[in-house]
mmCIF file of C-alpha atoms in Angstrom:
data_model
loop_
_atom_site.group_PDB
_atom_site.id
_atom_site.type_symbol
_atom_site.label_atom_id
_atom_site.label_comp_id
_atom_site.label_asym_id
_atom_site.label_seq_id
_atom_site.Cartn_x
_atom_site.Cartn_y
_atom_site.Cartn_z
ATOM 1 C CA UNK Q 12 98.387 80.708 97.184
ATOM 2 C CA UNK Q 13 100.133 84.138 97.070
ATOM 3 C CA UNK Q 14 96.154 85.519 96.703
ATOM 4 C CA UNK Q 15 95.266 83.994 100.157
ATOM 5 C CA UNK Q 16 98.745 84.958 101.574
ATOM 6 C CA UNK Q 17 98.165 88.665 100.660
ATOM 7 C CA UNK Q 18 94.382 88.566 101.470
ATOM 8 C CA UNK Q 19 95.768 87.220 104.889
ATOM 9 C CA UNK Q 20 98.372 89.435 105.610
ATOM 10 C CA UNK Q 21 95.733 92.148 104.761
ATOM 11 C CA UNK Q 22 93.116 91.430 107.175
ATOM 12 C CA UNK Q 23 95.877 90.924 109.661
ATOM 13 C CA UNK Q 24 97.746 93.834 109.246
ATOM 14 C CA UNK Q 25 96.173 95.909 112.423
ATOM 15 C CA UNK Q 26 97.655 93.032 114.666
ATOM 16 C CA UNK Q 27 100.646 92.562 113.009
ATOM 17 C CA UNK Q 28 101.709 96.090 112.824
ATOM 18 C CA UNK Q 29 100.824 96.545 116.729
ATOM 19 C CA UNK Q 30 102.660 93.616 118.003
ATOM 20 C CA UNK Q 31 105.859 94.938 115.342
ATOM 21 C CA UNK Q 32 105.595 98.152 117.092
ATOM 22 C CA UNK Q 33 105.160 97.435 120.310
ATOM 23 C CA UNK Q 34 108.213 94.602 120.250
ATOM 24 C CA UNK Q 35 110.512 97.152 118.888
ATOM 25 C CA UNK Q 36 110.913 98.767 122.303
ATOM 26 C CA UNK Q 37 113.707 101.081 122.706
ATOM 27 C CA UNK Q 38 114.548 102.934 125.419
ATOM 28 C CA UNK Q 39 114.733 106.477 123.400
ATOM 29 C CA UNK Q 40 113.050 105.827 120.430
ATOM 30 C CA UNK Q 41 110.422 103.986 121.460
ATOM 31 C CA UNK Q 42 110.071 103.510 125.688
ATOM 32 C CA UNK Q 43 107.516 100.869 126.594
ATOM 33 C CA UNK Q 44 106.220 100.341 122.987
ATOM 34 C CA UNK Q 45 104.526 103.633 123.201
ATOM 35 C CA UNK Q 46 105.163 103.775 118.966
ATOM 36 C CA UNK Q 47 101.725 100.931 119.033
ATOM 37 C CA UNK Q 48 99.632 103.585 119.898
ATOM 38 C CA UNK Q 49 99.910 104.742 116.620
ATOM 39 C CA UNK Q 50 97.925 101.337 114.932
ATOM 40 C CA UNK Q 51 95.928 101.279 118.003
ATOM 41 C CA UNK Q 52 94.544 105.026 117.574
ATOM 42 C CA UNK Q 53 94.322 104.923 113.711
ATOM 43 C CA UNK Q 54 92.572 100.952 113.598
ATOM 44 C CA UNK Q 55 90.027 101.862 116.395
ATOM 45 C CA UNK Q 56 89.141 105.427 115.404
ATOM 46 C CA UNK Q 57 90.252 106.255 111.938
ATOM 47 C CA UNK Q 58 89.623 103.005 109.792
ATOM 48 C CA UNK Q 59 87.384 101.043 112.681
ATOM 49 C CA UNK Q 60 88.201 97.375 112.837
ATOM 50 C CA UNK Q 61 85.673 95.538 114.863
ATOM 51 C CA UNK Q 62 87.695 92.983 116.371
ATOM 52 C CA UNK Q 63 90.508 96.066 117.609
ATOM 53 C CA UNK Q 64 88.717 97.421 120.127
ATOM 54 C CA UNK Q 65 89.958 94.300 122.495
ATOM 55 C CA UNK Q 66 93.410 94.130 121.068
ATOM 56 C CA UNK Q 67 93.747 97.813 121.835
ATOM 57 C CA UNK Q 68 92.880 97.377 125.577
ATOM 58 C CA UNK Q 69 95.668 94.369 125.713
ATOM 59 C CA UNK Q 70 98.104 96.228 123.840
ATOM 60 C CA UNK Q 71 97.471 99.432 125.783
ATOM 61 C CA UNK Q 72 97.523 97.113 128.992
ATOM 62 C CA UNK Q 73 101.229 95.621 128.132
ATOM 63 C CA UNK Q 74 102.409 99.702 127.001
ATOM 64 C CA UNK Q 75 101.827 100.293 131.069
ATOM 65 C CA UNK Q 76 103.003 97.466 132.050
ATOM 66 C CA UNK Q 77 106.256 97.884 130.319
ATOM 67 C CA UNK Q 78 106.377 101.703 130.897
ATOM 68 C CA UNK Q 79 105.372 101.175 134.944
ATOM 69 C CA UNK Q 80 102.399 103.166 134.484
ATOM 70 C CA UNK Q 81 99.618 101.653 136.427
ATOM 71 C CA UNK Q 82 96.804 101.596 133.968
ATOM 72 C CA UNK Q 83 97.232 105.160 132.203
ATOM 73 C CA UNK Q 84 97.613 104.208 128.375
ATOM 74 C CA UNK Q 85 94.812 101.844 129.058
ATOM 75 C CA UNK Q 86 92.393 103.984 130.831
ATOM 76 C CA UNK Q 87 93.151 106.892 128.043
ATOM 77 C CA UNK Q 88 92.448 104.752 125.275
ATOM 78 C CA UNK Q 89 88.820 104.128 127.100
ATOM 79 C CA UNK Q 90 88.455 108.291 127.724
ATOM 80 C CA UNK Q 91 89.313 108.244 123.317
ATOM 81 C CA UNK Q 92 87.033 105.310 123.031
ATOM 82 C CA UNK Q 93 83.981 106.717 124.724
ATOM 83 C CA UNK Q 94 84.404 110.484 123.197
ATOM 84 C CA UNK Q 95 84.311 109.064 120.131
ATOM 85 C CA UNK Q 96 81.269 107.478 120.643
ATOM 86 C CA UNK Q 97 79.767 111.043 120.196
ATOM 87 C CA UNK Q 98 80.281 110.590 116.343
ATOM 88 C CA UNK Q 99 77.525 113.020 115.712
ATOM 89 C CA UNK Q 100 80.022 115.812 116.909
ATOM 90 C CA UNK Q 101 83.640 114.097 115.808
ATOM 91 C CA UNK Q 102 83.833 112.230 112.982
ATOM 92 C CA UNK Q 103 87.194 110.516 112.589
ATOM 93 C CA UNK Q 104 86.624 108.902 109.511
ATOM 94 C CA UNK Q 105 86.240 111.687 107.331
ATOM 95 C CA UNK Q 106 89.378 114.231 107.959
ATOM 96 C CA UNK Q 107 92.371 114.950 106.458
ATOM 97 C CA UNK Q 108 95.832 113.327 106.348
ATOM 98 C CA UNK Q 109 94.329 110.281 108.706
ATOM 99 C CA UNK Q 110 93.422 112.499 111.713
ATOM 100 C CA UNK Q 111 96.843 113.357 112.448
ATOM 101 C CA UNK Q 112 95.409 116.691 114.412
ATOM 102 C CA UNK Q 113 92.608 114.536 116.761
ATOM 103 C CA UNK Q 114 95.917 112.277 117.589
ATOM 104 C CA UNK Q 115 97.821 115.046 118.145
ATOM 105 C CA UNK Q 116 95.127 115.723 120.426
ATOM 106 C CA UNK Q 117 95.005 112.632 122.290
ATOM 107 C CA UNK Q 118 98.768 112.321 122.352
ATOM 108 C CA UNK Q 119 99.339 115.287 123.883
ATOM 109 C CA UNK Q 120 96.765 115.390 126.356
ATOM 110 C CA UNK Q 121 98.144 112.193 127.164
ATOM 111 C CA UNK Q 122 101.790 113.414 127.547
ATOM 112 C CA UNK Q 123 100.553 116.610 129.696
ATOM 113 C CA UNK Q 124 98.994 114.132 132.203
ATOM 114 C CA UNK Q 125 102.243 112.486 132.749
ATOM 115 C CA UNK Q 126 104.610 115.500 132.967
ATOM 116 C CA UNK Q 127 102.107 116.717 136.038
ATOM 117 C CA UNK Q 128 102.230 113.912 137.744
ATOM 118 C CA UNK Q 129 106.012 113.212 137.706
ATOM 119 C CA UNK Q 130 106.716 116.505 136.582
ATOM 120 C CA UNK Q 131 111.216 117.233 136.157
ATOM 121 C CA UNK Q 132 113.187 119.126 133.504
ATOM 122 C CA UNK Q 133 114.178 115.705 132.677
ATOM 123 C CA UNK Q 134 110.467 114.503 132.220
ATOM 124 C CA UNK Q 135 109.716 118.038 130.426
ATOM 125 C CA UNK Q 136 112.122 117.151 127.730
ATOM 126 C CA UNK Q 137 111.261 113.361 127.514
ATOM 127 C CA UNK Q 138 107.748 114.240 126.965
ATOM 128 C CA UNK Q 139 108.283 117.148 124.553
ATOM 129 C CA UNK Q 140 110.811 114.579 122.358
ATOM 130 C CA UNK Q 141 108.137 111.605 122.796
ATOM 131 C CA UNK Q 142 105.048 114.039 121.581
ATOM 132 C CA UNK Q 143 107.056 115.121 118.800
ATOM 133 C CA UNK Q 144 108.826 111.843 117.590
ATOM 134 C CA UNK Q 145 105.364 109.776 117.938
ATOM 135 C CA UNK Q 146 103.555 112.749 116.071
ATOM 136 C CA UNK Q 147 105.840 112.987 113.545
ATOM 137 C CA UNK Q 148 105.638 109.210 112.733
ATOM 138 C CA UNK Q 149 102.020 108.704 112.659
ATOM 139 C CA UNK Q 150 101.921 110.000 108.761
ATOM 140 C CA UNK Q 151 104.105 107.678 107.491
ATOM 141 C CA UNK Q 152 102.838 105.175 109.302
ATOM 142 C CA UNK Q 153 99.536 105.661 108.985
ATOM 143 C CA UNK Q 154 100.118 106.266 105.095
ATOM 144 C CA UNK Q 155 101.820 102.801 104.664
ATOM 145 C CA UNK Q 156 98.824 101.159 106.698
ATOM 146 C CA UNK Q 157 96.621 103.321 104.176
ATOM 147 C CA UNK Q 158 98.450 101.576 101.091
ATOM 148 C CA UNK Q 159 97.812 98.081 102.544
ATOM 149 C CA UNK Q 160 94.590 98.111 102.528
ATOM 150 C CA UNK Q 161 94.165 100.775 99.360
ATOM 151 C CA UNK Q 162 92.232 97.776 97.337
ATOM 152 C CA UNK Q 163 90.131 96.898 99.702
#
């Protein structure tokens, strides 16, 4: 019983940790559930689950939904999606500390869009506390994801 409960818990742990993420949504800490990104990136790209590709595109749907975005976080995720295709060149799976630098990356570029398009001293310094908040989380959190499935 506590085998299949485990086992289950396991498998599921790439939902579970996106919709936990993306439900904590705090106005400063974490606006619009952007903190899911962080399961999203590292379960499509990092440690590939086949079935995350389409919770990815929901869960990157509801971050612009909640954040008012109009279809950014989802249409970045498919710019990620189809660079990565081009595995011969990147290959996510194989560097160090999770790929903390490639999301880096991605977050960043990400960030830089938005503080363009609506760009403020007020935006400047929400987006320079969002890419440094989310990038400093995505080690431990990618770490504890790591140790859930370090049997596997």
């Amino acid at each position: 019983m506590i085998k299949n409960l485990i086992s289950w818990l396991r498998k599921y742990t790439p939902l579970l940790a996106v919709i936990i993420l993306w439900r904590l949504e705090i106005s400063f800490w974490n606006p619009g559930g952007i903190l899911a990104i962080i399961p999203i990136f590292y379960y499509s790209f990092v440690r590939p689950v086949n079935w995350m590709p389409f919770i990815s595109i929901l869960f990157c749907f509801l971050i612009d939904y909640n954040m008012d975005t109009k279809l950014f976080w989802t249409t970045v995720y498919f710019i990620a999606y189809a660079i990565n295709g081009f595995q011969y060149f990147i290959d996510l799976q194989r560097t160090d500390k999770n790929a903390v630098v490639p999301f880096m990356i991605f977050m960043g570029a990400a960030l830089f869009i938005l503080m363009v398009a609506n760009f403020s001293g007020i935006m400047f310094l929400r987006v320079i506390w969002m890419f440094v908040w989310i990038s400093g989380l995505y080690i431990p959190i990618t770490q504890l994801l790591r140790k859930v499935h370090q049997d596997d």
